[in-house]
Short mmCIF file of C-alpha atoms in Angstrom, two decimals:
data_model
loop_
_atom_site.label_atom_id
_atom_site.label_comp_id
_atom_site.label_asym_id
_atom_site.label_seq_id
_atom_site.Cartn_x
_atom_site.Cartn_y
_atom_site.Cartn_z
CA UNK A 1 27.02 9.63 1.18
CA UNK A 2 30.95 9.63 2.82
CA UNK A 3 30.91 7.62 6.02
CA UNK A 4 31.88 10.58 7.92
CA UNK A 5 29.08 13.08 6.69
CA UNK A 6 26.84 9.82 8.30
CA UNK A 7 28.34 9.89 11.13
CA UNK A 8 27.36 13.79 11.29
CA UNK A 9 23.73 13.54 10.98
CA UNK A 10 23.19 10.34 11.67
CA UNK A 11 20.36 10.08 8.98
CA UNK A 12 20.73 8.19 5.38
CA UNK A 13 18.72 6.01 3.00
CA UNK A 14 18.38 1.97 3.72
CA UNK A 15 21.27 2.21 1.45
CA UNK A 16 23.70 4.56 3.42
CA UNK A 17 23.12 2.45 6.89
CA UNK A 18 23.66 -0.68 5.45
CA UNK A 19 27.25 0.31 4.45
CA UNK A 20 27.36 2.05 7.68
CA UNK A 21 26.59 -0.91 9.72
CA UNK A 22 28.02 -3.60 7.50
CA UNK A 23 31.78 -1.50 7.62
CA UNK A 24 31.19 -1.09 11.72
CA UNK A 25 30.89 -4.54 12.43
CA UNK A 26 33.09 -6.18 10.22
CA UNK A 27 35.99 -3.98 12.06
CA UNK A 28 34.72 -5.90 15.13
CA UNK A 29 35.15 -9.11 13.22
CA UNK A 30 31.40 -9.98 12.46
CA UNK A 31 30.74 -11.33 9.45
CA UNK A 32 28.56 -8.96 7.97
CA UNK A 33 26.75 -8.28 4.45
CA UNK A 34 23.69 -6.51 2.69
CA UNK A 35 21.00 -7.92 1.38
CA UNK A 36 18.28 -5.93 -1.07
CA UNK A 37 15.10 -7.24 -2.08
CA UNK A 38 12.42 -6.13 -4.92
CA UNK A 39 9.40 -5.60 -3.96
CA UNK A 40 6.65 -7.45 -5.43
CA UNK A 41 3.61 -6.21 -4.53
CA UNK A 42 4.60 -2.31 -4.23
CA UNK A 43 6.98 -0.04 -5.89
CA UNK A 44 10.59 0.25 -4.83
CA UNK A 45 12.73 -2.11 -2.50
CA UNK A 46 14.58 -2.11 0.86
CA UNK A 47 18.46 -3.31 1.95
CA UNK A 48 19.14 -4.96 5.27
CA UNK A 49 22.05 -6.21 7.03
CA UNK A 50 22.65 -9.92 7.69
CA UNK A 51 25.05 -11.77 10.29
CA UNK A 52 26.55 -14.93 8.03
CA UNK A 53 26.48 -17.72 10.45
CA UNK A 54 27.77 -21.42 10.01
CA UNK A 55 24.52 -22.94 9.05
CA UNK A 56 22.07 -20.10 9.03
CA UNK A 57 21.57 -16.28 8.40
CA UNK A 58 20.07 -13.34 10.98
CA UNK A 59 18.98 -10.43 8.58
CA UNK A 60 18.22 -7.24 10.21
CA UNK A 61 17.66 -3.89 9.72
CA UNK A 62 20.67 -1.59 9.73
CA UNK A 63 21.68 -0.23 12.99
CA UNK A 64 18.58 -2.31 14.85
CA UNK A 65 18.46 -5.12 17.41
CA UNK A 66 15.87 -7.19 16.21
CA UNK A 67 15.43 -9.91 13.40
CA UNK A 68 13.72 -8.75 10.23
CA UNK A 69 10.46 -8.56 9.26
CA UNK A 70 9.65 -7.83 6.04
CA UNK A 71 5.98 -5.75 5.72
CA UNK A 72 5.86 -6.25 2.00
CA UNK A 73 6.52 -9.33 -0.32
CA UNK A 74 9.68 -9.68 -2.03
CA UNK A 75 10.03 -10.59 -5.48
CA UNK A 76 13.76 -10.97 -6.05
CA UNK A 77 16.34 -11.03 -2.77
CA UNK A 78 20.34 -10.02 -3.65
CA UNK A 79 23.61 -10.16 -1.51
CA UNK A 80 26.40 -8.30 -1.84
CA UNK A 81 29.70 -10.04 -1.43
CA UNK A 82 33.85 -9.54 -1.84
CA UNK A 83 34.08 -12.00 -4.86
CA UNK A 84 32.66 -11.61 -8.95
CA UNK A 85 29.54 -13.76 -10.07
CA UNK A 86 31.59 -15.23 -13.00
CA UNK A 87 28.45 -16.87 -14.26
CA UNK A 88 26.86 -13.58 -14.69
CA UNK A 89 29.71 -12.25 -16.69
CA UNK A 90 30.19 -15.01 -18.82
CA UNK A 91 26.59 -16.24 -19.75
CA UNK A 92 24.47 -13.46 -20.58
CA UNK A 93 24.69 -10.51 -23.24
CA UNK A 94 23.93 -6.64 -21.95
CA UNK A 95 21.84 -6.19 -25.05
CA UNK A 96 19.11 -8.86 -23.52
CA UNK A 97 19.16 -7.99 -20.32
CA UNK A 98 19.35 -4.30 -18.85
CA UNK A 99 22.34 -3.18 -17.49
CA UNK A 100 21.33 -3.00 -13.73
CA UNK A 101 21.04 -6.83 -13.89
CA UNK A 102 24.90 -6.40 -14.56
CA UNK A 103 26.23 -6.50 -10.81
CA UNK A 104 28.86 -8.80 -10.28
CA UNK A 105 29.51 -8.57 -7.01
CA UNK A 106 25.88 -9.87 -6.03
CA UNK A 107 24.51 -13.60 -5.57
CA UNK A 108 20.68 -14.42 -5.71
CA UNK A 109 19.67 -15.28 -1.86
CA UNK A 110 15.93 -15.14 -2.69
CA UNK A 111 15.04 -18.93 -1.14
CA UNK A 112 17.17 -18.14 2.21
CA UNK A 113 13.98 -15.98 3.30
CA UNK A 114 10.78 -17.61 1.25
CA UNK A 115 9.28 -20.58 -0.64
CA UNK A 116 10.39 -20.55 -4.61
CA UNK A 117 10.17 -22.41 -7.66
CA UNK A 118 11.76 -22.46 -11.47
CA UNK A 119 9.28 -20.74 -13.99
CA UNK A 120 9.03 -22.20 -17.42
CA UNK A 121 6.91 -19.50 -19.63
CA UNK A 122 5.33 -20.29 -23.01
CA UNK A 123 6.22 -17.16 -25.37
CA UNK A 124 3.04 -16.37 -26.95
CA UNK A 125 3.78 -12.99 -28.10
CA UNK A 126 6.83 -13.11 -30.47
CA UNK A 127 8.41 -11.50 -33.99
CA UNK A 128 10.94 -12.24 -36.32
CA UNK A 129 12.71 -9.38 -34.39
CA UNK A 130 12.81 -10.95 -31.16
CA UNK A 131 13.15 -14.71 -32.39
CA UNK A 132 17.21 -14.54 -32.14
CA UNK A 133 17.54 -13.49 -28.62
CA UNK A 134 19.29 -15.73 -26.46
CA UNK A 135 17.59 -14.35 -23.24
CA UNK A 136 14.59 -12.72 -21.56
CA UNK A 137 13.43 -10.83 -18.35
CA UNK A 138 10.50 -11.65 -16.12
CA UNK A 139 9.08 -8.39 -14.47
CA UNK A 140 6.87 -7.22 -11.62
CA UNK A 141 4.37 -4.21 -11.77
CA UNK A 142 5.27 -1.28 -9.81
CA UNK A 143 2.79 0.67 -9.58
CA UNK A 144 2.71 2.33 -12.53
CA UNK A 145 4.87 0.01 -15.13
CA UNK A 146 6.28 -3.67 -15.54
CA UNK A 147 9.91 -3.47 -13.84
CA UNK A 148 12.51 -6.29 -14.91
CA UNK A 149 13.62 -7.94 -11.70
CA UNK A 150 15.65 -10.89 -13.15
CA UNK A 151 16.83 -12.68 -16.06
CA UNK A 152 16.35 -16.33 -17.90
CA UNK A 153 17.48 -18.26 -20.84
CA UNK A 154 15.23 -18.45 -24.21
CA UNK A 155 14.77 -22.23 -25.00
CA UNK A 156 12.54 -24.56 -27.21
CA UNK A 157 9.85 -21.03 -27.42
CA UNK A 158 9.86 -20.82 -23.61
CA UNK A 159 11.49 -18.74 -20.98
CA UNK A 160 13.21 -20.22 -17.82
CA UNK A 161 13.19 -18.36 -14.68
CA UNK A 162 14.98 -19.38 -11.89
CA UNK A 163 14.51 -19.68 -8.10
CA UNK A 164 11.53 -17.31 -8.42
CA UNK A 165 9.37 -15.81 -5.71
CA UNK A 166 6.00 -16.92 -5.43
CA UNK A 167 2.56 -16.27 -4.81
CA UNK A 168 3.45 -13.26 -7.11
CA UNK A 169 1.86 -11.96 -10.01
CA UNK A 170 4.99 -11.68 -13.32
CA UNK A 171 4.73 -10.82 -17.39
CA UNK A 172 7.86 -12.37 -19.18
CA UNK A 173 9.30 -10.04 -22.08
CA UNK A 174 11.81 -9.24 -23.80
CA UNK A 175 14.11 -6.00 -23.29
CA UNK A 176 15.32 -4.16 -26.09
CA UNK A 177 16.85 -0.45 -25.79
CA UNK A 178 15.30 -0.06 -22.39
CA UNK A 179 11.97 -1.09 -23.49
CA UNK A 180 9.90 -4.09 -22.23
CA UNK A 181 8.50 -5.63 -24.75
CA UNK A 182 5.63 -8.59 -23.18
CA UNK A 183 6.59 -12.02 -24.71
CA UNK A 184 3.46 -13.60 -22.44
CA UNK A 185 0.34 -12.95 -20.73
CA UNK A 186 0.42 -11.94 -17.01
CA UNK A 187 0.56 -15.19 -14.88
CA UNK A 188 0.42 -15.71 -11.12
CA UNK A 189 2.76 -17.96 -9.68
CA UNK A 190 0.86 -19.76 -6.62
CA UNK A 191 2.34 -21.00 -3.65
CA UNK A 192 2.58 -24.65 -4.99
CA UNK A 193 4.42 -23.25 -7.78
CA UNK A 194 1.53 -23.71 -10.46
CA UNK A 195 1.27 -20.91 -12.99
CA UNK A 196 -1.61 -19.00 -14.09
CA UNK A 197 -2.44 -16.92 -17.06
CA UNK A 198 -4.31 -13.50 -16.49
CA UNK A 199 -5.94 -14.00 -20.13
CA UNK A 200 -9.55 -12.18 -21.31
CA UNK A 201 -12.36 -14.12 -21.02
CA UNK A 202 -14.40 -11.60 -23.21
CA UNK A 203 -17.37 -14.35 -23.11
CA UNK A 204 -17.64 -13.52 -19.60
CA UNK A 205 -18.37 -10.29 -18.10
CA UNK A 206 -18.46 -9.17 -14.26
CA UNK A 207 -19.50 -6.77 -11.84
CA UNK A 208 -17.06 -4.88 -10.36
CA UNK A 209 -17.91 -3.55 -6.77
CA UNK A 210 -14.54 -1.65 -5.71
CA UNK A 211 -13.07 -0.90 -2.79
CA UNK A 212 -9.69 0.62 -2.94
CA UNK A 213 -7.35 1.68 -5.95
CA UNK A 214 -4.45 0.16 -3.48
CA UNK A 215 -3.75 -2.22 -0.86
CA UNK A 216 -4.32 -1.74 3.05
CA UNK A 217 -1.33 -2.46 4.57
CA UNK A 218 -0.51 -2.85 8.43
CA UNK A 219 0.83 0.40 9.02
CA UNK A 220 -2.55 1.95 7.69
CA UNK A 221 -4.88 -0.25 9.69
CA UNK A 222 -2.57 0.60 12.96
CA UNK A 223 -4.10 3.58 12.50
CA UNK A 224 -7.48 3.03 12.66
CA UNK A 225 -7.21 1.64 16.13
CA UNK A 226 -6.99 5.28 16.96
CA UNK A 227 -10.75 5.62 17.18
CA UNK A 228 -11.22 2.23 18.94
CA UNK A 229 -13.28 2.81 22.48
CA UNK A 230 -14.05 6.54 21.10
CA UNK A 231 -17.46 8.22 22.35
CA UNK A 232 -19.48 11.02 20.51
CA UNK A 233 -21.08 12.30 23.44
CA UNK A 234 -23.43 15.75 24.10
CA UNK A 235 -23.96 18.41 26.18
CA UNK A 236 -25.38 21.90 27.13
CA UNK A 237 -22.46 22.93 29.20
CA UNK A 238 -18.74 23.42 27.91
CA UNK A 239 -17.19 21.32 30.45
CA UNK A 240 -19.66 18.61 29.53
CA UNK A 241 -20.45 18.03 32.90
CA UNK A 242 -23.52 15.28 33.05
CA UNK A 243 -22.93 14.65 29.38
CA UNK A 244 -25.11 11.86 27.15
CA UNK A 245 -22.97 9.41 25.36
CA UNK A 246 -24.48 8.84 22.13
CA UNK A 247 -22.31 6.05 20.88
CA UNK A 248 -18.88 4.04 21.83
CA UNK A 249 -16.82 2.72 18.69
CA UNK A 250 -15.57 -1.31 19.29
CA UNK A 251 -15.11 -2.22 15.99
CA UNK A 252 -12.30 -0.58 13.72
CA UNK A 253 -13.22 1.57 11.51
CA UNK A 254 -11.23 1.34 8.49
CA UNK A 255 -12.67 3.85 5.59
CA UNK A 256 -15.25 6.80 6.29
CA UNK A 257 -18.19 5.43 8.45
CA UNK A 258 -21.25 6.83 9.99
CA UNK A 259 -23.34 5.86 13.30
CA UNK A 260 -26.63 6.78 13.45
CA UNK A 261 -27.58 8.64 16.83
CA UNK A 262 -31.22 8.02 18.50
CA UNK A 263 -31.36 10.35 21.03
CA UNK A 264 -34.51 13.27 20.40
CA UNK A 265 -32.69 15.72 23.06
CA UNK A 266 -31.52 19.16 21.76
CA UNK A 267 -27.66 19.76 22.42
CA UNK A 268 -25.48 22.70 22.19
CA UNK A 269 -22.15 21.14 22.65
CA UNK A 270 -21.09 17.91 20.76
CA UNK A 271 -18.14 16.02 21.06
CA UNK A 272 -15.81 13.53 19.55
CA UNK A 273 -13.67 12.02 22.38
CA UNK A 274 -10.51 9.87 22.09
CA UNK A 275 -9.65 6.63 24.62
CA UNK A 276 -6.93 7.68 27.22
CA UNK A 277 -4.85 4.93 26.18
CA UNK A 278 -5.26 5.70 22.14
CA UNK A 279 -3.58 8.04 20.05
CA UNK A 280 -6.43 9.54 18.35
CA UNK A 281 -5.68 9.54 14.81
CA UNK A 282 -8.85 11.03 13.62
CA UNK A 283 -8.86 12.10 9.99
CA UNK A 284 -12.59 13.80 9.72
CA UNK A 285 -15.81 14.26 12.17
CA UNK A 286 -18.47 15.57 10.62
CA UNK A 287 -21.79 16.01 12.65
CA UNK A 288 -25.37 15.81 11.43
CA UNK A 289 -28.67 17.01 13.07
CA UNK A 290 -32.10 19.01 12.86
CA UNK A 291 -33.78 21.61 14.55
CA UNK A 292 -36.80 19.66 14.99
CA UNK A 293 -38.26 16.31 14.51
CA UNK A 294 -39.99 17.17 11.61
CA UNK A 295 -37.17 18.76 9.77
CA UNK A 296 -34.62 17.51 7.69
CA UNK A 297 -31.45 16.10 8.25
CA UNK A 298 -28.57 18.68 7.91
CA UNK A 299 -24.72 18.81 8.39
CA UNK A 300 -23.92 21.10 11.46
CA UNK A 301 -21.63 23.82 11.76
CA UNK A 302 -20.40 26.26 14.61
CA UNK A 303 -17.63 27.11 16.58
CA UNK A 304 -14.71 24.48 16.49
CA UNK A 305 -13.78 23.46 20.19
CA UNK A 306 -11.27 20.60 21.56
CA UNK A 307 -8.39 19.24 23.69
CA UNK A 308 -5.20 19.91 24.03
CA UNK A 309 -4.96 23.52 23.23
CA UNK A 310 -3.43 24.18 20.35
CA UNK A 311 0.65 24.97 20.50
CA UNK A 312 2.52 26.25 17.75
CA UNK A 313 4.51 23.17 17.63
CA UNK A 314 1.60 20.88 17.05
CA UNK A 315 1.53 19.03 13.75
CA UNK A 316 -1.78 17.73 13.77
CA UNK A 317 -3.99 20.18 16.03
CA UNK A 318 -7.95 19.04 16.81
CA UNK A 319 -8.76 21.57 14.11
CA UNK A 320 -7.33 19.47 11.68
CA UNK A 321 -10.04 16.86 12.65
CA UNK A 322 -13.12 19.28 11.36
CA UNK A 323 -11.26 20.74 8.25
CA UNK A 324 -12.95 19.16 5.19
CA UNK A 325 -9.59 17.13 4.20
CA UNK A 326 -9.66 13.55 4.93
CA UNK A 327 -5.61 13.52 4.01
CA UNK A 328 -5.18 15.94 7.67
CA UNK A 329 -5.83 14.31 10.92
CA UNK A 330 -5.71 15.06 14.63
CA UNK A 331 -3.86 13.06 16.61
CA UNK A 332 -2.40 13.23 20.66
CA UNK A 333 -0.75 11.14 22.54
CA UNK A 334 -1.71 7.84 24.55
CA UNK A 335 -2.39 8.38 28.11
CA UNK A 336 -3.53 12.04 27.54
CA UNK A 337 -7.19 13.36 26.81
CA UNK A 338 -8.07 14.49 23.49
CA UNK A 339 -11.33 15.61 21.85
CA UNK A 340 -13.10 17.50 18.96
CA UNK A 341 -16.45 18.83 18.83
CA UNK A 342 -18.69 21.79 17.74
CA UNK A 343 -20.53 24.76 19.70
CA UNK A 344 -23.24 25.05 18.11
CA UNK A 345 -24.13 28.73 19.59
CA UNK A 346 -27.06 30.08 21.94
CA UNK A 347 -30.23 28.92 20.76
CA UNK A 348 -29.17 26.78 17.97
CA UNK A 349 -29.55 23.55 19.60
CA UNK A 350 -30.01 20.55 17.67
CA UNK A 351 -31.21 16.93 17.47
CA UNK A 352 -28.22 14.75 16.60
CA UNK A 353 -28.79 12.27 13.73
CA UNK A 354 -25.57 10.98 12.66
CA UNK A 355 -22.05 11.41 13.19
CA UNK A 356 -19.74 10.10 10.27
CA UNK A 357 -15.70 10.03 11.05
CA UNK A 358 -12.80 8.29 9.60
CA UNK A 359 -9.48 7.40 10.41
CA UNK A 360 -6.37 8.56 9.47
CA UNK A 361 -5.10 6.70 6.47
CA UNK A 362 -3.85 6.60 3.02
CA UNK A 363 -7.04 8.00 1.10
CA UNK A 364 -6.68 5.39 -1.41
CA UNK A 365 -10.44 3.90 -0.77
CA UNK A 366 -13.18 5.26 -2.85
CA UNK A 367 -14.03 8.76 -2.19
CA UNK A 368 -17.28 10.61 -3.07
CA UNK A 369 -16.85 12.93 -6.00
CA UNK A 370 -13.65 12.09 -7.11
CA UNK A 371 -13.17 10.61 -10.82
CA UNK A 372 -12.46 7.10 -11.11
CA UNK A 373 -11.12 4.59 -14.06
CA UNK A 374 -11.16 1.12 -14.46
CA UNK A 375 -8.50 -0.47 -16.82
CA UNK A 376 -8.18 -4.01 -17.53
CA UNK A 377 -4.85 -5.93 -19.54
CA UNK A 378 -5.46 -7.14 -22.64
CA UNK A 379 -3.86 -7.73 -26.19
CA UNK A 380 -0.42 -6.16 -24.24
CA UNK A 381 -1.57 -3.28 -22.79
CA UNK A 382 -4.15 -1.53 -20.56
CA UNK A 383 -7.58 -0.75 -21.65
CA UNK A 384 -10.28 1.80 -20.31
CA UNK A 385 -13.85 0.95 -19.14
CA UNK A 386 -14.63 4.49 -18.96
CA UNK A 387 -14.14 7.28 -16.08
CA UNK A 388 -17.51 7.87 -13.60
CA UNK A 389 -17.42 10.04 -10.60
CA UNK A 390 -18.00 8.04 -7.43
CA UNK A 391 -21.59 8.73 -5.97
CA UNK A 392 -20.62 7.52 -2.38
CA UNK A 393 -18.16 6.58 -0.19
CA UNK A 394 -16.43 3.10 -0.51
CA UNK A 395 -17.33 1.84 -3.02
CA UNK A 396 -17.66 2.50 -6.98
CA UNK A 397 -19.48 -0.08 -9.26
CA UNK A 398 -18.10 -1.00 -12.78
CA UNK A 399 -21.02 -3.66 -15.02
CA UNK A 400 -19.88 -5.75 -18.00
CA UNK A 401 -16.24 -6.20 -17.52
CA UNK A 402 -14.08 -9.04 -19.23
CA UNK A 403 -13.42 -11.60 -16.54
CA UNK A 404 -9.99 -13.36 -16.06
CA UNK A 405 -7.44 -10.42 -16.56
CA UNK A 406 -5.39 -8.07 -14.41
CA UNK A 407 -7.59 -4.39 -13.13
CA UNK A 408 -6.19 -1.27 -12.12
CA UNK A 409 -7.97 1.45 -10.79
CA UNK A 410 -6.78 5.46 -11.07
CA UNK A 411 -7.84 7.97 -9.43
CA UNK A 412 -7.77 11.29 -11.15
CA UNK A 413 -8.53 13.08 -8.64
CA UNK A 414 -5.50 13.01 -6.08
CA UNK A 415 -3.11 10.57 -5.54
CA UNK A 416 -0.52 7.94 -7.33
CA UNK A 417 -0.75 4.94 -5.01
CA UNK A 418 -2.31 2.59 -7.75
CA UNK A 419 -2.03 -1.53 -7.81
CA UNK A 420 -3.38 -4.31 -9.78
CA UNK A 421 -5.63 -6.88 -8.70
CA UNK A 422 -7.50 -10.06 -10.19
CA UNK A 423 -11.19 -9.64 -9.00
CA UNK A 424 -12.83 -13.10 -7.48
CA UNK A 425 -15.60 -14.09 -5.73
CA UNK A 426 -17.11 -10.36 -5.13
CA UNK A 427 -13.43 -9.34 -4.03
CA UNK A 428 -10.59 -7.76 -5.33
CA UNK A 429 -6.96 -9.95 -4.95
CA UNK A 430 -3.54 -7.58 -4.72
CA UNK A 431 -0.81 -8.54 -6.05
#
């Protein structure tokens, strides 16, 4: 975008504000560039501004006032500066390497902001067609495919990577025409720079118990304090006057969860009530009950009450709380009330049983009734261990899978957020 169309709507990509910034404060005589990183352990990247100072660097994000803080891990970290990476242009051919790899105005930075170490990679997979190249790419998985994130020199059968990332999970190929053709296994580099191989054990077969199909990151478990210090609560009167509490929530509720109530009173009104000092954030309430103590259990429906009223303006309404969509959520803000319940209706009191509710998040644990499908890496590419519809909530078994190799898990269902783990110890490892 032109500089002056930023300056109109004050909006733009990492990218835009970067320039933005970097061009602002160099005409006030700081000495300011961009950095970029790869992400390692999630698709895409992100650009930041750094102050060069005599002995040390203060990255930040464009346009803030604070230091950096990166919420994913970076694989590869670039700077952008006035004069031409010579070695670049001089060492390495365009038909090894892709052409993004090919800016010469940029300077690997990567151990200015974490630990690294030189990779030396066995070639295990390799042709007569591949045997001349002088050079080879080490990649990352994004999601959905291996994406080359730098380059290394072909020698004695191995590849050499240099000033690498770790604690990062990497396949070494080679790159011809825009493919990536695997030249190893997957390996994990480990924080003491010690590689290891993500090969089949076919000898040994697991268990799988799954959890998610991706990552919880911090942004998703800030929401979940929403429902901290919330109360499901009853009544016979719509003000709730002299209401019972059934329940208080202390612990954080990450995925769907459900609290049994023991209470044999007969309600009316029921309630799902939000801390004054919380935001809310809740994705789904769903309320459970029965006529009688001899009857059985049922989900409850009726009349959908709550607080605040609802204003054309608001984005996430209590409604959205009692809607059937666990990818909706009603949220309000701190230091305000906020509730969502159900009127049952004259003379359909119930017992309440149960109350199940979830925060909002990312949907990417296991969800009853969608399709699931396990695929493990082997011989250079991903193989199925079949598609099953999950039975329950969090969690969705797999039996007799080969041990030692990278997983992914789809979701056919909804959804592309997708990321592959090693499985260890009854737990599954992102990387």
């Amino acid at each position: 975008l032109p500089l002056s169309k930023l300056e109109i709507g004050r909006r733009g990509a990492c990218r835009h504000l970067t320039t933005f910034g970097a061009l602002a404060m160099r005409a006030c005589g700081l000495p300011v560039t961009i950095d970029r990183a790869i992400w390692a352990n999630r698709s895409q990247g992100h650009s930041w501004n750094v102050l060069l100072l005599n002995d040390s660097i203060f990255p930040f994000d464009a346009l803030s006032y604070s230091r950096l803080k990166m919420a994913y891990k970076p694989a590869k970290i670039f700077r952008k500066r006035f004069s031409v990476n010579f070695d670049l242009i001089e060492e390495v051919s365009i038909n090894d390497i892709p052409a993004s790899f090919f800016i010469i105005d940029e300077i690997d930075v990567t151990h200015e902001y974490i630990n690294t170490c030189d990779i030396i990679v066995p070639m295990i997979h390799t042709t007569e067609q591949y045997k001349k190249k002088k050079y080879g790419i080490i990649c990352v998985f994004d999601n959905n495919n291996w994406r080359p994130v730098y380059w290394g020199r072909i020698k004695s059968n191995n590849m050499i990577f240099k000033n690498m990332a770790v604690d990062i999970a990497y396949i070494a190929a080679y790159y011809d025409n825009g493919k990536v053709i695997p030249a190893s296994e997957p390996f994990l580099v480990h924080a003491d720079g010690r590689i290891e191989f993500c090969s089949v054990d076919k000898d040994k077969l697991m268990t799988l118990h799954l959890e998610r199909k991706y990552p919880r990151f911090k942004r998703i478990e800030d929401h979940a304090w929403g429902l901290r210090r919330s109360n499901a609560e009853g009544a016979n009167n719509p003000t709730f006057d002299n209401s019972i509490i059934f329940f208080s929530i202390y612990d954080i509720p990450l995925n769907v969860a459900d609290k049994v109530v023991s209470n044999p009173n007969k309600y009316r009104y029921i309630r799902f009530s939000s801390a004054l000092h919380r935001q809310a954030n809740f994705a789904e309430v769903e309320l459970y009950g029965k006529k009688s103590e001899g009857d059985l259990e049922i989900k409850l429906s009726g009349t959908i009450i709550g607080f605040p009223p609802i204003k054309e303006d608001n984005e996430h309404p209590y409604t959205h709380a009692m809607d059937g969509d666990l990818e909706t959520y009603f949220a309000k803000p701190k230091q305000s009330s906020g509730w969502v319940g159900l009127d049952l209706g004259k003379g359909n009191e119930h017992i309440i049983t149960r109350v199940r509710f979830a925060p909002r998040s990312d949907t990417n644990f296991i969800l009853e009734g969608d399709t699931y499908e396990l695929m493990y890496w082997n011989d250079n590419k991903w193989n199925s261990m079949g598609r099953k519809k999950a039975e329950q909530y969090n969690i969705i078994t797999y039996d007799n899978v080969p041990a030692g190799t990278l997983y992914i898990l789809h979701n056919h269902s909804r959804g592309k957020e997708e990321r592959i783990f090693t499985y260890n110890e009854g737990k599954q490892i992102w990387w």
